[in-house]
Coordinates of C-alpha atoms and ligand atoms in Angstrom, one line a residue:
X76 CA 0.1 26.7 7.9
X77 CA 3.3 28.2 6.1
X78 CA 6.0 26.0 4.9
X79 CA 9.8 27.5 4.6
X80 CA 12.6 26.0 2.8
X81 CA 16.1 26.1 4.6
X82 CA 19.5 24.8 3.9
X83 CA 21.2 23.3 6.4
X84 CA 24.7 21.4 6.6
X85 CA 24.6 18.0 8.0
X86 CA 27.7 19.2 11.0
X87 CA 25.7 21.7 12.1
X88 CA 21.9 19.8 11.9
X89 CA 24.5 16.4 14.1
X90 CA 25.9 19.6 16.3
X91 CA 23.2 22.1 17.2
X92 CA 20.0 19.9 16.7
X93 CA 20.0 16.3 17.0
X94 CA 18.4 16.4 20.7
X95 CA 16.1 18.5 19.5
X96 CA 14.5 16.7 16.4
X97 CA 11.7 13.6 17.0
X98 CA 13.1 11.0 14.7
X99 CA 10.5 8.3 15.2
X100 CA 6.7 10.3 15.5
X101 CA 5.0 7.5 14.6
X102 CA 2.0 8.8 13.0
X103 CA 4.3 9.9 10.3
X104 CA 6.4 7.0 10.0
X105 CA 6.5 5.7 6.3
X106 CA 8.2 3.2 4.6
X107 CA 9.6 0.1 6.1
X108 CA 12.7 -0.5 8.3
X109 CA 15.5 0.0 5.9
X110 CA 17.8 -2.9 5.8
X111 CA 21.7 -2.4 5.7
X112 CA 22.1 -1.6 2.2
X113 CA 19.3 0.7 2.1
X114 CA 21.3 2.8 5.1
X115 CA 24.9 2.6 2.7
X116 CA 23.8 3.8 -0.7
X117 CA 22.1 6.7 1.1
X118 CA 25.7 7.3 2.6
X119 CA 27.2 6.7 -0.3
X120 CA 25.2 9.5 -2.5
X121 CA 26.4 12.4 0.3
X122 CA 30.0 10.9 -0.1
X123 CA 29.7 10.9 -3.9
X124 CA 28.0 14.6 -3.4
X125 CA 25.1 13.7 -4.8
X126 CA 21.0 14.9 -4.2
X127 CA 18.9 13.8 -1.6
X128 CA 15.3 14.3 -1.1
X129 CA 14.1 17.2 0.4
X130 CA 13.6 16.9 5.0
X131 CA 10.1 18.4 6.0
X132 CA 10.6 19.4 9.9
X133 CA 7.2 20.2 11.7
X134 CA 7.5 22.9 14.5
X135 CA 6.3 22.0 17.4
X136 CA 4.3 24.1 20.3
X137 CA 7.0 25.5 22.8
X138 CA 5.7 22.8 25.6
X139 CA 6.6 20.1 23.7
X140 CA 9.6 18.3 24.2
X141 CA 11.5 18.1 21.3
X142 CA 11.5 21.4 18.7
X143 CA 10.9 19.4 15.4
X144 CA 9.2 16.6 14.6
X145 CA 10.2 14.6 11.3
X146 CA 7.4 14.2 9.1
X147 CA 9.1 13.2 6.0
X148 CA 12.7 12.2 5.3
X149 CA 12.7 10.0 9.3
X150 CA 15.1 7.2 7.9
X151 CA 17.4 9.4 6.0
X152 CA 17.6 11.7 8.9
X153 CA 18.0 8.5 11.4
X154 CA 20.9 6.9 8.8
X155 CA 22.9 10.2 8.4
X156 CA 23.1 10.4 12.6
X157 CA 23.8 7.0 12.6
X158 CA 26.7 7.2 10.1
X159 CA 28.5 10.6 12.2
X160 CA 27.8 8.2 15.6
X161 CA 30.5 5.5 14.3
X162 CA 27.2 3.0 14.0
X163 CA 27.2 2.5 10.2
X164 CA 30.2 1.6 8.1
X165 CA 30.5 2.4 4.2
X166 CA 29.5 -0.8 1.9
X167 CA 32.6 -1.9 -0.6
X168 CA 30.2 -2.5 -3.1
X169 CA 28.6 0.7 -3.8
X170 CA 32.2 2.9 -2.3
X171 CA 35.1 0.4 -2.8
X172 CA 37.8 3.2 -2.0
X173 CA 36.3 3.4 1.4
X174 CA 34.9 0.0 2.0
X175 CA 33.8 -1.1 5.5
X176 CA 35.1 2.6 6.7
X177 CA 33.5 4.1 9.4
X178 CA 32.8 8.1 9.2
X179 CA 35.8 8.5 11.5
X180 CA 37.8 6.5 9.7
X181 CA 37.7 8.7 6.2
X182 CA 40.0 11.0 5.3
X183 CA 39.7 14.7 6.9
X184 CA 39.0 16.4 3.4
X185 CA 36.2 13.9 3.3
X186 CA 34.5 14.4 6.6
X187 CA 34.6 18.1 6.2
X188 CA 32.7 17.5 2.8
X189 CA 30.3 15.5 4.4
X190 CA 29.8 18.0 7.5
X191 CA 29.8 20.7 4.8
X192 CA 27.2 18.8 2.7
X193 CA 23.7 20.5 2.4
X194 CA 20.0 19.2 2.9
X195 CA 17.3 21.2 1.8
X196 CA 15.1 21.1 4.9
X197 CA 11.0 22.4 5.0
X198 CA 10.2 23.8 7.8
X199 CA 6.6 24.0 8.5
X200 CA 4.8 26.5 11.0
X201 CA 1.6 26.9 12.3
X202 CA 0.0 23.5 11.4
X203 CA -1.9 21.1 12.9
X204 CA -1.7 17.4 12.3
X205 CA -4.4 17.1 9.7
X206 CA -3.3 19.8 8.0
X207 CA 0.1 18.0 7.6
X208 CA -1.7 14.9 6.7
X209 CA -3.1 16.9 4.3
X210 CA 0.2 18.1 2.3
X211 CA 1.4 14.5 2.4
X212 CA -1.8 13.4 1.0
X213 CA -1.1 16.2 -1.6
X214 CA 2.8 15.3 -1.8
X215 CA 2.6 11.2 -2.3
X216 CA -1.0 11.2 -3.9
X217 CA -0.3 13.9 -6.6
X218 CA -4.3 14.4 -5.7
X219 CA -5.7 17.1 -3.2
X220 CA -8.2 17.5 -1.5
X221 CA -9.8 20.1 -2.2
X222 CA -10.4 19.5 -5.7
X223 CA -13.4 17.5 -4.6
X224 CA -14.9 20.3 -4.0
X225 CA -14.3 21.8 -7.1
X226 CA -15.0 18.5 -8.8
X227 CA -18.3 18.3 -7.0
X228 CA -19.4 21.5 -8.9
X229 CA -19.1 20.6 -12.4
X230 CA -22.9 19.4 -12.0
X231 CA -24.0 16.6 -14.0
X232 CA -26.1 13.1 -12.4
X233 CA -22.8 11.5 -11.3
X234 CA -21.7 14.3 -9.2
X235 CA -25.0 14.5 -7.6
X236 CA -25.4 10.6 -6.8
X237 CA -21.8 11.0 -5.2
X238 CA -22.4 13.3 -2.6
X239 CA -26.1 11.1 -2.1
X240 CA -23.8 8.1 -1.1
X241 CA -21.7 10.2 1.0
X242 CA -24.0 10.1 3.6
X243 CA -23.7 5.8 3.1
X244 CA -23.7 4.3 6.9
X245 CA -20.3 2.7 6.1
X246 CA -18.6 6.1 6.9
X247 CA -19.8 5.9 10.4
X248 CA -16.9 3.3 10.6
X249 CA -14.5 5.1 9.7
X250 CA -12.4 7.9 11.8
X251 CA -11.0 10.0 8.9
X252 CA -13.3 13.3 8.7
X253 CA -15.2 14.7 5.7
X254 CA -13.3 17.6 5.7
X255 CA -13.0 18.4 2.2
X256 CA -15.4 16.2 0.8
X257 CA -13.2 13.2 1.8
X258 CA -15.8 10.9 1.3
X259 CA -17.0 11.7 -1.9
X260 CA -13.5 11.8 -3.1
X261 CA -13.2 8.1 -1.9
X262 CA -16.4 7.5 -3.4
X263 CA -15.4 8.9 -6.9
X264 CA -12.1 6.9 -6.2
X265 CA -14.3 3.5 -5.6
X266 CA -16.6 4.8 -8.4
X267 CA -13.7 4.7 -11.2
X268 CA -12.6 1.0 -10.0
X269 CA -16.2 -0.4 -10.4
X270 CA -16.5 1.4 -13.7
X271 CA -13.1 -0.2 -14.8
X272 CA -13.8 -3.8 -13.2
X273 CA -10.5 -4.1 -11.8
X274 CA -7.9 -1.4 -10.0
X275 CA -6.5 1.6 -12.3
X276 CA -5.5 4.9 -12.0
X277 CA -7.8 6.7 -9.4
X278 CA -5.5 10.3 -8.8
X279 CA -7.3 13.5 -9.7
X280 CA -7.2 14.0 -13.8
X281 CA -8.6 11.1 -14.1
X282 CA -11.4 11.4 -11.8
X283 CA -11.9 14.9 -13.5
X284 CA -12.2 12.8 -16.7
X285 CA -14.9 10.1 -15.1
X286 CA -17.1 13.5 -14.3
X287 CA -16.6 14.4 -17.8
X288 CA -17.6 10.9 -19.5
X289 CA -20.1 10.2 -17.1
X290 CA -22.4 13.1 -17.1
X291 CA -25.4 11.1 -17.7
X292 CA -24.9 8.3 -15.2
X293 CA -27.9 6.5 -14.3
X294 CA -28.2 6.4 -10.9
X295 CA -30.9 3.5 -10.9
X296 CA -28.5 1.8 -13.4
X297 CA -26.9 -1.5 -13.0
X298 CA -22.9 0.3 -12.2
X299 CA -25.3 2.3 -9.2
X300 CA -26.8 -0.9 -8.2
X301 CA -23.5 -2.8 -7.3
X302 CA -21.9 0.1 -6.3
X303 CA -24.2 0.6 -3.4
X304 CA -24.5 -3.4 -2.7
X305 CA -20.6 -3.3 -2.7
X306 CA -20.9 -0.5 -0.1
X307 CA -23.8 -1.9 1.9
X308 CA -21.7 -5.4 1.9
X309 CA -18.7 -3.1 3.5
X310 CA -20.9 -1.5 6.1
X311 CA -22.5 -4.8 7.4
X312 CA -19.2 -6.2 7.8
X313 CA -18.2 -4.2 10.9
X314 CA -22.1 -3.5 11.5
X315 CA -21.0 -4.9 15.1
X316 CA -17.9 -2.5 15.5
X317 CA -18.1 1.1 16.1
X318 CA -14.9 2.7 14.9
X319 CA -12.4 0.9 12.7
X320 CA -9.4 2.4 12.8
X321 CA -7.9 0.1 9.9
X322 CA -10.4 1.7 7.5
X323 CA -8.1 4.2 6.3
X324 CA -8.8 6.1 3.4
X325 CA -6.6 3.3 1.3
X326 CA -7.8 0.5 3.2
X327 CA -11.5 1.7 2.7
X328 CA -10.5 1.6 -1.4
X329 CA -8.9 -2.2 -1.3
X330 CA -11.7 -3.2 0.5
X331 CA -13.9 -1.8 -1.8
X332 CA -12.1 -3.7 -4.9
X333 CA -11.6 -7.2 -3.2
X334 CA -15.3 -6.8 -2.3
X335 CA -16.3 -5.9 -5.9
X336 CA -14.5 -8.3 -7.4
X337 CA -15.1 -11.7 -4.9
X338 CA -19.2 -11.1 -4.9
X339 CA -19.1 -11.7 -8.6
X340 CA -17.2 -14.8 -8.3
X341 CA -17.7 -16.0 -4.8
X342 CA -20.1 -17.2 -2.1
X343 CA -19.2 -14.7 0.0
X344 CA -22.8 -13.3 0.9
X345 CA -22.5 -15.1 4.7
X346 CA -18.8 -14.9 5.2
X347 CA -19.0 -10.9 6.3
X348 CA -17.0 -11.7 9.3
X349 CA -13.9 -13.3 7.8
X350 CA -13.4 -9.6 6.0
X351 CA -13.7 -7.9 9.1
X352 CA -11.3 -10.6 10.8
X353 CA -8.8 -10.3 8.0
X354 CA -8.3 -6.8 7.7
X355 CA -7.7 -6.1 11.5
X356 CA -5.3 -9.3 11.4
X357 CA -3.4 -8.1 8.3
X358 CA -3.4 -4.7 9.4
X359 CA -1.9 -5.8 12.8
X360 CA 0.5 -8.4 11.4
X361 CA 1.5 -5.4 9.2
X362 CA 1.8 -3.1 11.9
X363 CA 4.2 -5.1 14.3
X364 CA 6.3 -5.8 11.1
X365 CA 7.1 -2.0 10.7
X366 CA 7.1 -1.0 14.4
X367 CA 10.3 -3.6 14.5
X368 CA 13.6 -1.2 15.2
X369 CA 15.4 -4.0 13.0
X370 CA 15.0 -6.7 10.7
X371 CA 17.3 -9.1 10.1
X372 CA 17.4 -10.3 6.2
X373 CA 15.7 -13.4 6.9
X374 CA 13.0 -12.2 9.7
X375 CA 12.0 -9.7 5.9
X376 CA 8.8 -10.2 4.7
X377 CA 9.2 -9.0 0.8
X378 CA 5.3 -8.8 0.3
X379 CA 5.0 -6.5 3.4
X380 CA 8.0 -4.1 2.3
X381 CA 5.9 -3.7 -1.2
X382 CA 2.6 -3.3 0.6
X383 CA 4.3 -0.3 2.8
X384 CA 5.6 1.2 -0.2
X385 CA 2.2 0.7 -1.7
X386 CA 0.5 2.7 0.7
X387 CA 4.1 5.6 1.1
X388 CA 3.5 6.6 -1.9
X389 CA 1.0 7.3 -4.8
X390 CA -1.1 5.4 -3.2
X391 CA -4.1 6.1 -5.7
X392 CA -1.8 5.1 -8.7
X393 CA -2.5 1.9 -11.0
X394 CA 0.4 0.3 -9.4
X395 CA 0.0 0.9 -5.5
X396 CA -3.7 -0.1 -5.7
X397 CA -2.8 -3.3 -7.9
X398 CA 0.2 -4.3 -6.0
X399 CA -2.2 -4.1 -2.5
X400 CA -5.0 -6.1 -3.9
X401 CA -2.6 -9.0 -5.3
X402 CA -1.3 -9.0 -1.4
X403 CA -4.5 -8.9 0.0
X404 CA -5.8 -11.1 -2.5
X405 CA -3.4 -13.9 -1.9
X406 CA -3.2 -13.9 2.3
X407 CA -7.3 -13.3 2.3
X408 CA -7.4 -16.4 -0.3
X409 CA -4.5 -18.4 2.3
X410 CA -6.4 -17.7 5.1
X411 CA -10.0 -19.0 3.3
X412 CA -8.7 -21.3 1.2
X413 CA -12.2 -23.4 1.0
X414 CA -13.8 -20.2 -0.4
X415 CA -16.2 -21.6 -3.3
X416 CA -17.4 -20.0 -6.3
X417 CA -20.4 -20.0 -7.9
X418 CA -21.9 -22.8 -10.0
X419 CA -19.2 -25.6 -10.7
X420 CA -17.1 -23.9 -12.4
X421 CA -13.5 -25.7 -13.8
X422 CA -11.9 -22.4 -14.3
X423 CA -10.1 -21.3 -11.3
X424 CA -10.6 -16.7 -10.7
X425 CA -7.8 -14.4 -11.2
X426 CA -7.8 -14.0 -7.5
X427 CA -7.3 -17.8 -6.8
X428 CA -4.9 -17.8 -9.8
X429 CA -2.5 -15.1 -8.1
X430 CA -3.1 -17.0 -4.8
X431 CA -1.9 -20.2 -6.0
X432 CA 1.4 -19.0 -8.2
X433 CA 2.4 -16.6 -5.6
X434 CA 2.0 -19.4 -2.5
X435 CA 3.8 -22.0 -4.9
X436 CA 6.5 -19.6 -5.2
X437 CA 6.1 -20.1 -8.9
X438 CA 7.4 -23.6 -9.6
X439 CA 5.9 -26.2 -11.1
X440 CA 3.9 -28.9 -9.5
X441 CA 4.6 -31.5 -12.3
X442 CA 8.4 -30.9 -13.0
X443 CA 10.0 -28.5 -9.8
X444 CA 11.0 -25.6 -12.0
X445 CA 10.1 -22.1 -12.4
X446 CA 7.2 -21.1 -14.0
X447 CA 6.4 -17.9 -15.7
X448 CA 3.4 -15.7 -15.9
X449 CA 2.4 -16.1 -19.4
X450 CA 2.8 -20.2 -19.1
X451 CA 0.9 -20.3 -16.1
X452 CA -2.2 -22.7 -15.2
X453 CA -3.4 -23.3 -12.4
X454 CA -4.6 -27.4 -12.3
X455 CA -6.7 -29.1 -10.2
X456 CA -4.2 -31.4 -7.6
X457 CA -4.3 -33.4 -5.5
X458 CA -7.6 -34.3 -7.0
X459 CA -8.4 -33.6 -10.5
X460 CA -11.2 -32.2 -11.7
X461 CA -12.5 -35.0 -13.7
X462 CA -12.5 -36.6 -10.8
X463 CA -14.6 -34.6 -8.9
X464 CA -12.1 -32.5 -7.1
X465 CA -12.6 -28.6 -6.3
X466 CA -12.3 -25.4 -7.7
X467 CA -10.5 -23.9 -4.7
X468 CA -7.2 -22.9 -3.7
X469 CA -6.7 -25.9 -1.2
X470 CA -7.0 -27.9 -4.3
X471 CA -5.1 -25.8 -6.7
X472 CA -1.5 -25.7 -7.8
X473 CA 0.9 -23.7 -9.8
X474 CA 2.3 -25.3 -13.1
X475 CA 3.3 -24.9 -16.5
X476 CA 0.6 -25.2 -19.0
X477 CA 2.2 -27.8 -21.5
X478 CA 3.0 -30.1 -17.8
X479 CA -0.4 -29.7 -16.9
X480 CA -2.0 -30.8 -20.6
X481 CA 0.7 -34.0 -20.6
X482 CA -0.6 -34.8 -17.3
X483 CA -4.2 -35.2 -18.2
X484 CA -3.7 -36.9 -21.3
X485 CA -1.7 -39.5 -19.6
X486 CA -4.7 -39.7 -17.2
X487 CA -7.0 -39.9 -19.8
X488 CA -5.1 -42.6 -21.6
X489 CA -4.9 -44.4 -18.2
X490 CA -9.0 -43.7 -18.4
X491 CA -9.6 -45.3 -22.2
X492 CA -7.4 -48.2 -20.8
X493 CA -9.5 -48.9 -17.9
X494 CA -12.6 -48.5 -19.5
Ligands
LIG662 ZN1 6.2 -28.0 -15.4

């Protein structure tokens, strides 16, 4: 593989290879549709002469149809073609002096700039498509491959019991490849989430710094114990499947989490089927979202845009993994909402917690207004706890503390009265 910068002017990319570029290869379309607005402010930065990312342009065998296929930089490249076409028009908010102008329309200074204006372009040669998985992996993750391999030789019991669980039945589901100790970096990935109890940073340095700290792991200990049921939990949920596709390497880690985190909390050790049902669902829902050409503004489903970008780009940071598992949280908790917990517990889970104040779009079952974070509760309604009703999400709402303490006490005087 060799990778080789080139400028080129956007007049003579429209002009010489527009026919010859694959704007829409799906296996390396990220991001979601962009809306209107998205399309303008891109157009507006190459009026205003400002930087834009970097193109990466995969040559392609001479049999192949097209010359280039667009592997990063497809929606910038699809907006700027649009724009020349006469099929986008400038927004008045972002370039008032031009508002609602078409690229025709502009002045001629103008257009020359923007035919003049230059994107940086990578070409790269000689690749196959996992090795340009690979650099993206590298790009977005700000993690590599092959440092496995170089993290797997800093000795020590954790490194050994990693590569041990590599060889875990529940990578027979998946279709990624151990190429370069992909599985043990997943593992290590996993590893650092269980240690942690709840999603964090999982990119290289500080995998390199779980090695470090964990020399000594026990692998008989209790972290090893529910690691491996965790795992084991995972593999008998598609232990009638052969493949699953949807296992990708950040699907396999949210799995992992929500599992960690429900078998604590939940009685979830017969409900192995509703996982496998979910993720294929979600994962198809997801997928029909982003193969549409165009959304319309009200047809956009917010929580899916974030989950796209969650999975774009630095996928293995804090945020990406967090901002996946309160998605998948919420529509696995929807789609279960009778999911008990163990013992009778009053106190609703943080996963039932998110479910409930996300579903109730944050407002307040007592009063109908907005209700923050930090004054959250959930309560027990339509049937209150005293009164025998359920921990669960089905009998859960969002409300504001101080509404949901008033509301009790006036049951509870209603109670003394009665009584
Ligand atoms: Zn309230």
């Amino acid at each position: 593989m060799k990778t080789n910068p080139k400028q080129k002017t956007i007049g003579s990319l429209h002009a010489r290879l527009k026919d010859k570029i694959n704007l829409s290869d799906k296996r390396f379309q990220r991001g979601s549709v962009w809306a209107k607005g998205q399309e303008q402010f891109l157009i507006d930065t190459i009026v205003k002469n400002l930087d834009i990312p970097k193109l990466y342009f995969w040559e392609l065998k001479e049999d192949s149809h097209y010359k280039y296929s667009v592997v990063d930089g497809q929606q910038r490249l699809a907006t700027i073609f649009k724009f020349l076409d006469g099929l986008l028009e400038l927004n008045e908010e972002f370039t008032p002096e031009y508002a609602n102008k078409k690229f025709i329309d502009l002045p001629e200074d103008l257009q020359d700039q923007i035919y003049n204006y230059e994107l940086t372009l990578v070409i790269i040669e000689n690749a196959d498509e996992e090795e340009i998985q690979d650099l993206f992996l590298r790009l977005n993750n700000g993690t590599t491959l092959k440092s496995q391999e170089r993290r797997m030789n800093l000795g020590g019991n954790l490194s050994k019991y990693i590569v041990d669980m590599a060889n875990h039945k529940v990578f027979s589901k998946v279709i990624f490849k151990n190429k370069h100790r992909d599985y043990e970096q997943i593992l290590a990935q996993c590893l650092k989430l269980e240690l942690e109890g709840k999603a964090t940073n999982t990119q290289g340095k500080y995998l390199d710094l779980m090695y470090k700290e964990e020399i000594d792991f026990e692998d008989n200990g209790t972290t090893a114990k529910k690691f491996k049921k965790v795992l084991d939990y995972m593999e008998e949920v598609f232990s009638d499947e052969d493949k699953i596709p949807e296992l990708k390497r950040f699907n396999f880690i949210s799995l992992y989490l929500m599992v960690s985190q429900m078998t604590d909390k939940f009685v979830i050790k017969d409900k192995k089927d509703l996982f496998k049902k979910f993720l294929i669902d979600f994962w198809d829902e997801l997928t029909n979202y982003r193969n549409q050409e165009q959304i319309s503004d009200e047809d956009r489903n917010l929580e899916f845009d974030d989950f796209i970008q969650f999975i774009s780009s630095r996928t293995d940071s804090l945020e990406s993994i967090e901002g996946r598992h309160k998605i998948l949280i919420k529509y696995f908790m929807l789609k279960n909402p009778n999911l008990e917990i163990f013992d009778n517990n009053r106190n609703f889970t943080e996963e039932q917690r998110i479910t409930i104040y996300r579903r109730d779009k944050e407002m307040c079952w007592h009063c109908n207004k907005h209700v923050d974070w930090v004054d959250f509760e959930a309560d027990h309604r339509p049937n209150p706890h005293s009164k025998g009703g359920k921990t669960s999400v089905e009998n859960g709402v969002c409300a504001h503390k101080i509404c949901n303490i008033k509301a009790s006490n006036k049951e509870n005087l209603a109670k003394n009265w009665l009584s």
